[in-house]
Structure formats: structure tokens, C-alpha cells
N, CA, C and O atoms as a Tripos MOL2 file, in Angstrom:
@<TRIPOS>MOLECULE
protein
  248   247    62     0     0
PROTEIN
NO_CHARGES

@<TRIPOS>ATOM
      1 N         -98.0740   47.6270   16.2860 N.3       1 MET1
      2 CA        -97.8430   45.8340   16.5890 C.3       1 MET1
      3 C         -96.7040   45.3620   16.9760 C.2       1 MET1
      4 O         -95.7320   45.6570   16.2810 O.2       1 MET1
      5 N         -96.5080   44.5580   18.1060 N.am      2 ALA2
      6 CA        -95.0190   43.8400   18.3940 C.3       2 ALA2
      7 C         -94.8710   42.8470   17.1230 C.2       2 ALA2
      8 O         -95.7160   42.2690   16.4400 O.2       2 ALA2
      9 N         -93.4590   42.8830   17.0800 N.am      3 GLU3
     10 CA        -93.1490   41.8320   15.9560 C.3       3 GLU3
     11 C         -93.1530   40.4140   16.2920 C.2       3 GLU3
     12 O         -92.9940   40.0340   17.4520 O.2       3 GLU3
     13 N         -93.3430   39.5600   15.2370 N.am      4 LYS4
     14 CA        -93.6380   37.9770   15.8440 C.3       4 LYS4
     15 C         -92.3930   37.4140   16.4150 C.2       4 LYS4
     16 O         -91.3760   37.6610   15.7650 O.2       4 LYS4
     17 N         -92.2560   36.7070   17.4990 N.am      5 ARG5
     18 CA        -91.3390   36.1080   18.1360 C.3       5 ARG5
     19 C         -90.6050   35.0850   17.1570 C.2       5 ARG5
     20 O         -89.3820   34.9780   17.0630 O.2       5 ARG5
     21 N         -91.5520   34.3520   16.4450 N.am      6 PHE6
     22 CA        -90.9350   33.0180   15.6290 C.3       6 PHE6
     23 C         -91.5460   33.3870   14.1870 C.2       6 PHE6
     24 O         -92.7120   33.7740   14.1200 O.2       6 PHE6
     25 N         -90.7830   33.2690   13.0800 N.am      7 VAL7
     26 CA        -91.0400   32.8810   11.7570 C.3       7 VAL7
     27 C         -90.9110   31.4990   11.1220 C.2       7 VAL7
     28 O         -89.8930   30.8230   11.2730 O.2       7 VAL7
     29 N         -91.8520   31.1360   10.4820 N.am      8 GLU8
     30 CA        -91.4960   30.0140    9.6260 C.3       8 GLU8
     31 C         -90.7480   30.3380    8.4300 C.2       8 GLU8
     32 O         -91.0600   31.4180    7.9290 O.2       8 GLU8
     33 N         -89.8640   29.6970    7.8610 N.am      9 VAL9
     34 CA        -89.1060   29.7870    7.0900 C.3       9 VAL9
     35 C         -89.1050   28.7080    6.2210 C.2       9 VAL9
     36 O         -88.5270   28.8930    5.1500 O.2       9 VAL9
     37 N         -89.6870   27.4640    6.4520 N.am     10 TYR10
     38 CA        -89.7670   26.4590    5.7640 C.3      10 TYR10
     39 C         -90.8310   25.4010    5.9010 C.2      10 TYR10
     40 O         -91.1530   24.9730    7.0090 O.2      10 TYR10
     41 N         -91.3660   24.9890    4.8090 N.am     11 SER11
     42 CA        -92.4200   23.8160    5.3740 C.3      11 SER11
     43 C         -93.0260   23.0650    4.1690 C.2      11 SER11
     44 O         -93.3810   23.5690    3.1030 O.2      11 SER11
     45 N         -93.0820   21.7120    4.5510 N.am     12 GLN12
     46 CA        -93.1500   20.5310    3.5960 C.3      12 GLN12
     47 C         -94.1930   19.6330    4.0280 C.2      12 GLN12
     48 O         -94.4590   19.5310    5.2260 O.2      12 GLN12
     49 N         -94.9250   18.8450    2.9700 N.am     13 GLY13
     50 CA        -95.6840   18.1890    3.4410 C.3      13 GLY13
     51 C         -97.0770   18.6090    3.6250 C.2      13 GLY13
     52 O         -97.4740   19.7630    3.7880 O.2      13 GLY13
     53 N         -97.9970   17.1830    3.5630 N.am     14 MET14
     54 CA        -99.6620   17.5130    3.7690 C.3      14 MET14
     55 C         -99.9280   16.6100    4.9000 C.2      14 MET14
     56 O        -100.1240   17.1060    6.0090 O.2      14 MET14
     57 N         -99.9540   15.4380    4.7450 N.am     15 ALA15
     58 CA       -100.0870   14.3620    5.7400 C.3      15 ALA15
     59 C         -99.4070   14.2920    6.7570 C.2      15 ALA15
     60 O         -99.9710   14.1130    7.8370 O.2      15 ALA15
     61 N         -98.1390   14.4060    6.6820 N.am     16 SER16
     62 CA        -96.9590   14.7360    7.3060 C.3      16 SER16
     63 C         -96.5790   15.8750    7.0850 C.2      16 SER16
     64 O         -96.5700   16.3480    5.9480 O.2      16 SER16
     65 N         -96.1390   16.6160    8.3020 N.am     17 ILE17
     66 CA        -95.8500   18.5180    8.2020 C.3      17 ILE17
     67 C         -94.5640   18.4960    8.8200 C.2      17 ILE17
     68 O         -94.2810   17.9250    9.8730 O.2      17 ILE17
     69 N         -93.7030   19.2530    7.9840 N.am     18 TYR18
     70 CA        -92.1970   19.3440    8.7060 C.3      18 TYR18
     71 C         -92.1820   21.0660    8.6030 C.2      18 TYR18
     72 O         -92.4740   21.6400    7.5550 O.2      18 TYR18
     73 N         -91.8280   21.7300    9.7540 N.am     19 LYS19
     74 CA        -91.7290   23.0320    9.6580 C.3      19 LYS19
     75 C         -90.4780   23.5480   10.1300 C.2      19 LYS19
     76 O         -90.1030   23.0290   11.1820 O.2      19 LYS19
     77 N         -89.7130   24.4480    9.6330 N.am     20 ILE20
     78 CA        -88.5900   25.1270   10.0380 C.3      20 ILE20
     79 C         -88.9660   26.4090   10.4160 C.2      20 ILE20
     80 O         -89.2610   27.2140    9.5330 O.2      20 ILE20
     81 N         -89.0130   26.7970   11.8390 N.am     21 ILE21
     82 CA        -89.2490   28.2060   12.3620 C.3      21 ILE21
     83 C         -87.9160   28.6380   12.7970 C.2      21 ILE21
     84 O         -87.0080   27.8460   13.0520 O.2      21 ILE21
     85 N         -87.8060   30.1310   12.8900 N.am     22 VAL22
     86 CA        -86.6900   30.6680   13.5350 C.3      22 VAL22
     87 C         -87.0330   31.6220   14.7800 C.2      22 VAL22
     88 O         -87.9580   32.4100   14.5860 O.2      22 VAL22
     89 N         -86.4760   31.6470   15.8940 N.am     23 ASP23
     90 CA        -86.9810   32.6130   17.1130 C.3      23 ASP23
     91 C         -85.9700   33.8220   16.5790 C.2      23 ASP23
     92 O         -84.7410   33.8760   16.5280 O.2      23 ASP23
     93 N         -86.9180   34.6840   16.2350 N.am     24 THR24
     94 CA        -86.5210   36.3870   15.8580 C.3      24 THR24
     95 C         -85.4790   36.9240   16.6490 C.2      24 THR24
     96 O         -84.4910   37.4990   16.1910 O.2      24 THR24
     97 N         -85.7310   36.7160   17.9140 N.am     25 GLN25
     98 CA        -84.7800   37.1150   18.8570 C.3      25 GLN25
     99 C         -83.3690   36.6900   19.2810 C.2      25 GLN25
    100 O         -82.4660   37.4160   19.6960 O.2      25 GLN25
    101 N         -83.3630   35.0820   19.0510 N.am     26 THR26
    102 CA        -82.0040   34.5300   19.1060 C.3      26 THR26
    103 C         -81.4640   33.9960   17.7640 C.2      26 THR26
    104 O         -80.2630   33.7510   17.6450 O.2      26 THR26
    105 N         -82.2950   33.8220   16.8000 N.am     27 GLY27
    106 CA        -81.9590   33.3870   15.4360 C.3      27 GLY27
    107 C         -81.8130   31.9080   15.4800 C.2      27 GLY27
    108 O         -81.4890   31.4060   14.4040 O.2      27 GLY27
    109 N         -82.0240   30.8820   16.7480 N.am     28 VAL28
    110 CA        -82.1300   29.7830   16.8310 C.3      28 VAL28
    111 C         -83.1550   29.1050   15.6740 C.2      28 VAL28
    112 O         -84.2700   29.6200   15.5880 O.2      28 VAL28
    113 N         -82.8490   28.0290   14.8240 N.am     29 ASN29
    114 CA        -83.6480   27.0460   14.2810 C.3      29 ASN29
    115 C         -84.3890   26.0240   14.8840 C.2      29 ASN29
    116 O         -83.7530   25.1220   15.4290 O.2      29 ASN29
    117 N         -85.4400   25.9960   14.8900 N.am     30 TYR30
    118 CA        -86.0770   24.8380   15.4480 C.3      30 TYR30
    119 C         -87.0760   23.9760   14.2440 C.2      30 TYR30
    120 O         -87.5830   24.4840   13.2430 O.2      30 TYR30
    121 N         -87.1540   22.7930   14.6110 N.am     31 LEU31
    122 CA        -87.8980   21.8300   13.3930 C.3      31 LEU31
    123 C         -89.1280   21.4070   14.2710 C.2      31 LEU31
    124 O         -89.0970   21.0780   15.4570 O.2      31 LEU31
    125 N         -90.2550   21.4860   13.4130 N.am     32 ILE32
    126 CA        -91.4080   21.0330   13.9950 C.3      32 ILE32
    127 C         -92.2600   20.0360   13.0220 C.2      32 ILE32
    128 O         -92.5480   20.3300   11.8620 O.2      32 ILE32
    129 N         -92.6020   18.8730   13.6320 N.am     33 THR33
    130 CA        -93.1360   17.8530   12.7740 C.3      33 THR33
    131 C         -94.8850   17.5450   13.5480 C.2      33 THR33
    132 O         -95.2890   17.6170   14.7090 O.2      33 THR33
    133 N         -95.4080   17.2720   12.5260 N.am     34 PHE34
    134 CA        -96.9560   16.9040   12.9700 C.3      34 PHE34
    135 C         -97.3920   15.8060   11.8310 C.2      34 PHE34
    136 O         -97.2480   15.7400   10.6100 O.2      34 PHE34
    137 N         -98.0000   14.9740   12.8370 N.am     35 ASN35
    138 CA        -98.6520   13.8370   11.8900 C.3      35 ASN35
    139 C         -99.7610   13.7190   12.7990 C.2      35 ASN35
    140 O         -99.5840   13.8970   14.0040 O.2      35 ASN35
    141 N        -100.9770   13.4100   12.2860 N.am     36 ALA36
    142 CA       -102.4210   13.4670   12.4640 C.3      36 ALA36
    143 C        -102.3760   12.1440   13.4100 C.2      36 ALA36
    144 O        -102.7710   11.9770   14.5640 O.2      36 ALA36
    145 N        -101.8360   11.3990   12.6220 N.am     37 ALA37
    146 CA       -101.9550    9.3430   13.2510 C.3      37 ALA37
    147 C        -100.7410    9.5280   14.5870 C.2      37 ALA37
    148 O        -100.8020    8.7040   15.4990 O.2      37 ALA37
    149 N         -99.9790   10.3080   14.6280 N.am     38 CYS38
    150 CA        -98.8190   10.0900   15.3570 C.3      38 CYS38
    151 C         -98.3840   11.2360   16.5930 C.2      38 CYS38
    152 O         -97.6900   11.0510   17.5920 O.2      38 CYS38
    153 N         -98.9850   12.3200   16.1740 N.am     39 GLY39
    154 CA        -98.7550   13.6660   17.1760 C.3      39 GLY39
    155 C         -97.9390   14.5580   16.6220 C.2      39 GLY39
    156 O         -98.0560   14.8460   15.4310 O.2      39 GLY39
    157 N         -96.9610   15.1380   17.4460 N.am     40 SER40
    158 CA        -96.2970   16.5610   17.2820 C.3      40 SER40
    159 C         -94.7790   16.1420   17.9660 C.2      40 SER40
    160 O         -94.6060   15.3490   18.8910 O.2      40 SER40
    161 N         -93.7990   16.8710   17.2710 N.am     41 GLY41
    162 CA        -92.7390   17.1510   18.0700 C.3      41 GLY41
    163 C         -92.2420   18.4520   17.7290 C.2      41 GLY41
    164 O         -92.6650   19.0440   16.7360 O.2      41 GLY41
    165 N         -91.1080   19.0800   18.7190 N.am     42 MET42
    166 CA        -90.2790   20.0760   18.1990 C.3      42 MET42
    167 C         -88.7490   19.8760   18.6730 C.2      42 MET42
    168 O         -88.5330   19.4120   19.7930 O.2      42 MET42
    169 N         -87.7170   20.2220   17.8340 N.am     43 THR43
    170 CA        -86.6700   20.3160   18.5860 C.3      43 THR43
    171 C         -85.7920   21.3640   17.9560 C.2      43 THR43
    172 O         -86.1770   21.9400   16.9390 O.2      43 THR43
    173 N         -84.7140   21.6210   18.4690 N.am     44 VAL44
    174 CA        -83.6130   22.3260   17.9350 C.3      44 VAL44
    175 C         -82.6440   21.9220   17.0840 C.2      44 VAL44
    176 O         -81.8070   21.0970   17.4500 O.2      44 VAL44
    177 N         -82.6410   22.4650   15.8180 N.am     45 LEU45
    178 CA        -81.9340   21.8750   14.7320 C.3      45 LEU45
    179 C         -80.4610   22.0040   15.0470 C.2      45 LEU45
    180 O         -80.1110   23.0010   15.6800 O.2      45 LEU45
    181 N         -79.5500   21.1080   14.6770 N.am     46 LEU46
    182 CA        -78.3730   21.1580   15.0830 C.3      46 LEU46
    183 C         -77.3250   21.1700   14.1270 C.2      46 LEU46
    184 O         -77.6220   20.4460   13.1770 O.2      46 LEU46
    185 N         -76.0490   21.7900   13.9890 N.am     47 ASP47
    186 CA        -75.1070   21.2120   13.0450 C.3      47 ASP47
    187 C         -74.0900   20.2380   13.0790 C.2      47 ASP47
    188 O         -74.2320   19.4600   14.0220 O.2      47 ASP47
    189 N         -73.4460   20.0960   12.6100 N.am     48 ALA48
    190 CA        -72.5970   18.6760   12.1240 C.3      48 ALA48
    191 C         -71.8530   18.5990   13.5170 C.2      48 ALA48
    192 O         -71.6720   17.4570   13.9400 O.2      48 ALA48
    193 N         -71.3320   19.7910   14.3960 N.am     49 GLU49
    194 CA        -70.5130   19.6070   15.5420 C.3      49 GLU49
    195 C         -71.6660   19.7020   16.9330 C.2      49 GLU49
    196 O         -71.3470   19.8980   18.1060 O.2      49 GLU49
    197 N         -72.8130   19.5360   16.4850 N.am     50 GLY50
    198 CA        -73.8920   19.6320   17.9110 C.3      50 GLY50
    199 C         -74.4270   20.7450   18.3650 C.2      50 GLY50
    200 O         -75.3470   20.6970   19.1820 O.2      50 GLY50
    201 N         -73.9070   21.9660   17.8800 N.am     51 LYS51
    202 CA        -74.1600   23.2270   17.9820 C.3      51 LYS51
    203 C         -75.9010   23.9700   17.3980 C.2      51 LYS51
    204 O         -76.2160   23.7820   16.2230 O.2      51 LYS51
    205 N         -76.4170   24.3930   17.8980 N.am     52 PRO52
    206 CA        -77.7770   25.0170   17.0980 C.3      52 PRO52
    207 C         -77.5100   25.6860   15.8090 C.2      52 PRO52
    208 O         -76.4960   26.3720   15.6800 O.2      52 PRO52
    209 N         -78.1790   25.5630   15.0500 N.am     53 ILE53
    210 CA        -77.9970   26.0200   13.8780 C.3      53 ILE53
    211 C         -78.6530   27.6710   14.3260 C.2      53 ILE53
    212 O         -79.7350   27.7930   14.9010 O.2      53 ILE53
    213 N         -77.7600   28.8640   13.9340 N.am     54 VAL54
    214 CA        -78.4990   30.2690   14.0010 C.3      54 VAL54
    215 C         -78.4970   30.8770   12.8190 C.2      54 VAL54
    216 O         -77.4920   30.8550   12.1090 O.2      54 VAL54
    217 N         -79.6820   31.5300   12.4390 N.am     55 THR55
    218 CA        -79.8750   32.3330   11.4300 C.3      55 THR55
    219 C         -79.5580   33.9050   11.4740 C.2      55 THR55
    220 O         -80.3420   34.5730   12.1490 O.2      55 THR55
    221 N         -78.7530   34.4190   10.9860 N.am     56 PRO56
    222 CA        -78.6460   35.8630   11.1210 C.3      56 PRO56
    223 C         -80.0630   36.6810   11.2080 C.2      56 PRO56
    224 O         -80.8770   36.5530   10.2930 O.2      56 PRO56
    225 N         -80.3160   37.4690   12.2590 N.am     57 MET57
    226 CA        -81.6540   38.1370   12.2250 C.3      57 MET57
    227 C         -82.2360   38.6540   11.0520 C.2      57 MET57
    228 O         -83.4220   38.3580   10.9010 O.2      57 MET57
    229 N         -81.6040   39.4930   10.0010 N.am     58 ARG58
    230 CA        -81.9840   39.7300    8.9740 C.3      58 ARG58
    231 C         -82.7990   39.0300    7.7830 C.2      58 ARG58
    232 O         -83.7970   39.3130    7.1200 O.2      58 ARG58
    233 N         -81.7320   37.8070    7.8510 N.am     59 GLU59
    234 CA        -82.3500   36.6140    6.7640 C.3      59 GLU59
    235 C         -83.6020   36.0490    7.7390 C.2      59 GLU59
    236 O         -84.5820   35.8210    7.0290 O.2      59 GLU59
    237 N         -83.8150   35.8020    8.9430 N.am     60 ALA60
    238 CA        -84.9310   35.4490    9.5150 C.3      60 ALA60
    239 C         -86.2440   36.2570    9.4140 C.2      60 ALA60
    240 O         -87.3280   35.6800    9.3200 O.2      60 ALA60
    241 N         -86.1170   37.7200    9.4380 N.am     61 GLN61
    242 CA        -87.3060   38.2210    9.5340 C.3      61 GLN61
    243 C         -87.7740   38.5330    7.9180 C.2      61 GLN61
    244 O         -88.8820   38.9190    7.5470 O.2      61 GLN61
    245 N         -86.6570   38.2610    7.1350 N.am     62 ASN62
    246 CA        -87.4890   38.4300    5.4010 C.3      62 ASN62
    247 C         -88.4470   37.3240    4.9280 C.2      62 ASN62
    248 O         -88.9910   37.4070    3.8270 O.2      62 ASN62
@<TRIPOS>BOND
     1     1     2 1
     2     2     3 1
     3     3     4 2
     4     3     5 am
     5     5     6 1
     6     6     7 1
     7     7     8 2
     8     7     9 am
     9     9    10 1
    10    10    11 1
    11    11    12 2
    12    11    13 am
    13    13    14 1
    14    14    15 1
    15    15    16 2
    16    15    17 am
    17    17    18 1
    18    18    19 1
    19    19    20 2
    20    19    21 am
    21    21    22 1
    22    22    23 1
    23    23    24 2
    24    23    25 am
    25    25    26 1
    26    26    27 1
    27    27    28 2
    28    27    29 am
    29    29    30 1
    30    30    31 1
    31    31    32 2
    32    31    33 am
    33    33    34 1
    34    34    35 1
    35    35    36 2
    36    35    37 am
    37    37    38 1
    38    38    39 1
    39    39    40 2
    40    39    41 am
    41    41    42 1
    42    42    43 1
    43    43    44 2
    44    43    45 am
    45    45    46 1
    46    46    47 1
    47    47    48 2
    48    47    49 am
    49    49    50 1
    50    50    51 1
    51    51    52 2
    52    51    53 am
    53    53    54 1
    54    54    55 1
    55    55    56 2
    56    55    57 am
    57    57    58 1
    58    58    59 1
    59    59    60 2
    60    59    61 am
    61    61    62 1
    62    62    63 1
    63    63    64 2
    64    63    65 am
    65    65    66 1
    66    66    67 1
    67    67    68 2
    68    67    69 am
    69    69    70 1
    70    70    71 1
    71    71    72 2
    72    71    73 am
    73    73    74 1
    74    74    75 1
    75    75    76 2
    76    75    77 am
    77    77    78 1
    78    78    79 1
    79    79    80 2
    80    79    81 am
    81    81    82 1
    82    82    83 1
    83    83    84 2
    84    83    85 am
    85    85    86 1
    86    86    87 1
    87    87    88 2
    88    87    89 am
    89    89    90 1
    90    90    91 1
    91    91    92 2
    92    91    93 am
    93    93    94 1
    94    94    95 1
    95    95    96 2
    96    95    97 am
    97    97    98 1
    98    98    99 1
    99    99   100 2
   100    99   101 am
   101   101   102 1
   102   102   103 1
   103   103   104 2
   104   103   105 am
   105   105   106 1
   106   106   107 1
   107   107   108 2
   108   107   109 am
   109   109   110 1
   110   110   111 1
   111   111   112 2
   112   111   113 am
   113   113   114 1
   114   114   115 1
   115   115   116 2
   116   115   117 am
   117   117   118 1
   118   118   119 1
   119   119   120 2
   120   119   121 am
   121   121   122 1
   122   122   123 1
   123   123   124 2
   124   123   125 am
   125   125   126 1
   126   126   127 1
   127   127   128 2
   128   127   129 am
   129   129   130 1
   130   130   131 1
   131   131   132 2
   132   131   133 am
   133   133   134 1
   134   134   135 1
   135   135   136 2
   136   135   137 am
   137   137   138 1
   138   138   139 1
   139   139   140 2
   140   139   141 am
   141   141   142 1
   142   142   143 1
   143   143   144 2
   144   143   145 am
   145   145   146 1
   146   146   147 1
   147   147   148 2
   148   147   149 am
   149   149   150 1
   150   150   151 1
   151   151   152 2
   152   151   153 am
   153   153   154 1
   154   154   155 1
   155   155   156 2
   156   155   157 am
   157   157   158 1
   158   158   159 1
   159   159   160 2
   160   159   161 am
   161   161   162 1
   162   162   163 1
   163   163   164 2
   164   163   165 am
   165   165   166 1
   166   166   167 1
   167   167   168 2
   168   167   169 am
   169   169   170 1
   170   170   171 1
   171   171   172 2
   172   171   173 am
   173   173   174 1
   174   174   175 1
   175   175   176 2
   176   175   177 am
   177   177   178 1
   178   178   179 1
   179   179   180 2
   180   179   181 am
   181   181   182 1
   182   182   183 1
   183   183   184 2
   184   183   185 am
   185   185   186 1
   186   186   187 1
   187   187   188 2
   188   187   189 am
   189   189   190 1
   190   190   191 1
   191   191   192 2
   192   191   193 am
   193   193   194 1
   194   194   195 1
   195   195   196 2
   196   195   197 am
   197   197   198 1
   198   198   199 1
   199   199   200 2
   200   199   201 am
   201   201   202 1
   202   202   203 1
   203   203   204 2
   204   203   205 am
   205   205   206 1
   206   206   207 1
   207   207   208 2
   208   207   209 am
   209   209   210 1
   210   210   211 1
   211   211   212 2
   212   211   213 am
   213   213   214 1
   214   214   215 1
   215   215   216 2
   216   215   217 am
   217   217   218 1
   218   218   219 1
   219   219   220 2
   220   219   221 am
   221   221   222 1
   222   222   223 1
   223   223   224 2
   224   223   225 am
   225   225   226 1
   226   226   227 1
   227   227   228 2
   228   227   229 am
   229   229   230 1
   230   230   231 1
   231   231   232 2
   232   231   233 am
   233   233   234 1
   234   234   235 1
   235   235   236 2
   236   235   237 am
   237   237   238 1
   238   238   239 1
   239   239   240 2
   240   239   241 am
   241   241   242 1
   242   242   243 1
   243   243   244 2
   244   243   245 am
   245   245   246 1
   246   246   247 1
   247   247   248 2
@<TRIPOS>SUBSTRUCTURE
     1 MET1         2 RESIDUE 1 A MET
     2 ALA2         6 RESIDUE 1 A ALA
     3 GLU3        10 RESIDUE 1 A GLU
     4 LYS4        14 RESIDUE 1 A LYS
     5 ARG5        18 RESIDUE 1 A ARG
     6 PHE6        22 RESIDUE 1 A PHE
     7 VAL7        26 RESIDUE 1 A VAL
     8 GLU8        30 RESIDUE 1 A GLU
     9 VAL9        34 RESIDUE 1 A VAL
    10 TYR10       38 RESIDUE 1 A TYR
    11 SER11       42 RESIDUE 1 A SER
    12 GLN12       46 RESIDUE 1 A GLN
    13 GLY13       50 RESIDUE 1 A GLY
    14 MET14       54 RESIDUE 1 A MET
    15 ALA15       58 RESIDUE 1 A ALA
    16 SER16       62 RESIDUE 1 A SER
    17 ILE17       66 RESIDUE 1 A ILE
    18 TYR18       70 RESIDUE 1 A TYR
    19 LYS19       74 RESIDUE 1 A LYS
    20 ILE20       78 RESIDUE 1 A ILE
    21 ILE21       82 RESIDUE 1 A ILE
    22 VAL22       86 RESIDUE 1 A VAL
    23 ASP23       90 RESIDUE 1 A ASP
    24 THR24       94 RESIDUE 1 A THR
    25 GLN25       98 RESIDUE 1 A GLN
    26 THR26      102 RESIDUE 1 A THR
    27 GLY27      106 RESIDUE 1 A GLY
    28 VAL28      110 RESIDUE 1 A VAL
    29 ASN29      114 RESIDUE 1 A ASN
    30 TYR30      118 RESIDUE 1 A TYR
    31 LEU31      122 RESIDUE 1 A LEU
    32 ILE32      126 RESIDUE 1 A ILE
    33 THR33      130 RESIDUE 1 A THR
    34 PHE34      134 RESIDUE 1 A PHE
    35 ASN35      138 RESIDUE 1 A ASN
    36 ALA36      142 RESIDUE 1 A ALA
    37 ALA37      146 RESIDUE 1 A ALA
    38 CYS38      150 RESIDUE 1 A CYS
    39 GLY39      154 RESIDUE 1 A GLY
    40 SER40      158 RESIDUE 1 A SER
    41 GLY41      162 RESIDUE 1 A GLY
    42 MET42      166 RESIDUE 1 A MET
    43 THR43      170 RESIDUE 1 A THR
    44 VAL44      174 RESIDUE 1 A VAL
    45 LEU45      178 RESIDUE 1 A LEU
    46 LEU46      182 RESIDUE 1 A LEU
    47 ASP47      186 RESIDUE 1 A ASP
    48 ALA48      190 RESIDUE 1 A ALA
    49 GLU49      194 RESIDUE 1 A GLU
    50 GLY50      198 RESIDUE 1 A GLY
    51 LYS51      202 RESIDUE 1 A LYS
    52 PRO52      206 RESIDUE 1 A PRO
    53 ILE53      210 RESIDUE 1 A ILE
    54 VAL54      214 RESIDUE 1 A VAL
    55 THR55      218 RESIDUE 1 A THR
    56 PRO56      222 RESIDUE 1 A PRO
    57 MET57      226 RESIDUE 1 A MET
    58 ARG58      230 RESIDUE 1 A ARG
    59 GLU59      234 RESIDUE 1 A GLU
    60 ALA60      238 RESIDUE 1 A ALA
    61 GLN61      242 RESIDUE 1 A GLN
    62 ASN62      246 RESIDUE 1 A ASN
């Protein structure tokens, strides 16, 4: 079976849900939000310098 492209590394909330997922091929971190009343969204997480946050691959796959 092929490995998952994205892995969830953080989740918070019940009515409003926030998740951080990591692309296992690039290590780039994404924030996903979902609220039943307002919809959903996804964006790349950036550091203080405006660069994408990248998780080393071994950390993302654990």
C-alpha cells in the first residue's frame, strides 16, 4: 500500500476544528480550519520571516 501523502500532526476543537497536516513529500505544514456555520479553509503555515514551516520527514511520519 502506498504511504499517505498527508499526515495529521495536531487537532483541536469540536464545533470549530483546527488541524495541522504535513505533506510527507515536502515537509510543508498546512493549517486547516472547519466551522459548520462558516465553512472551511486551508493555508500554508509561515514562520516569522514569511517562509513555509517545514517539518523534517522522520518527524512527520511518526
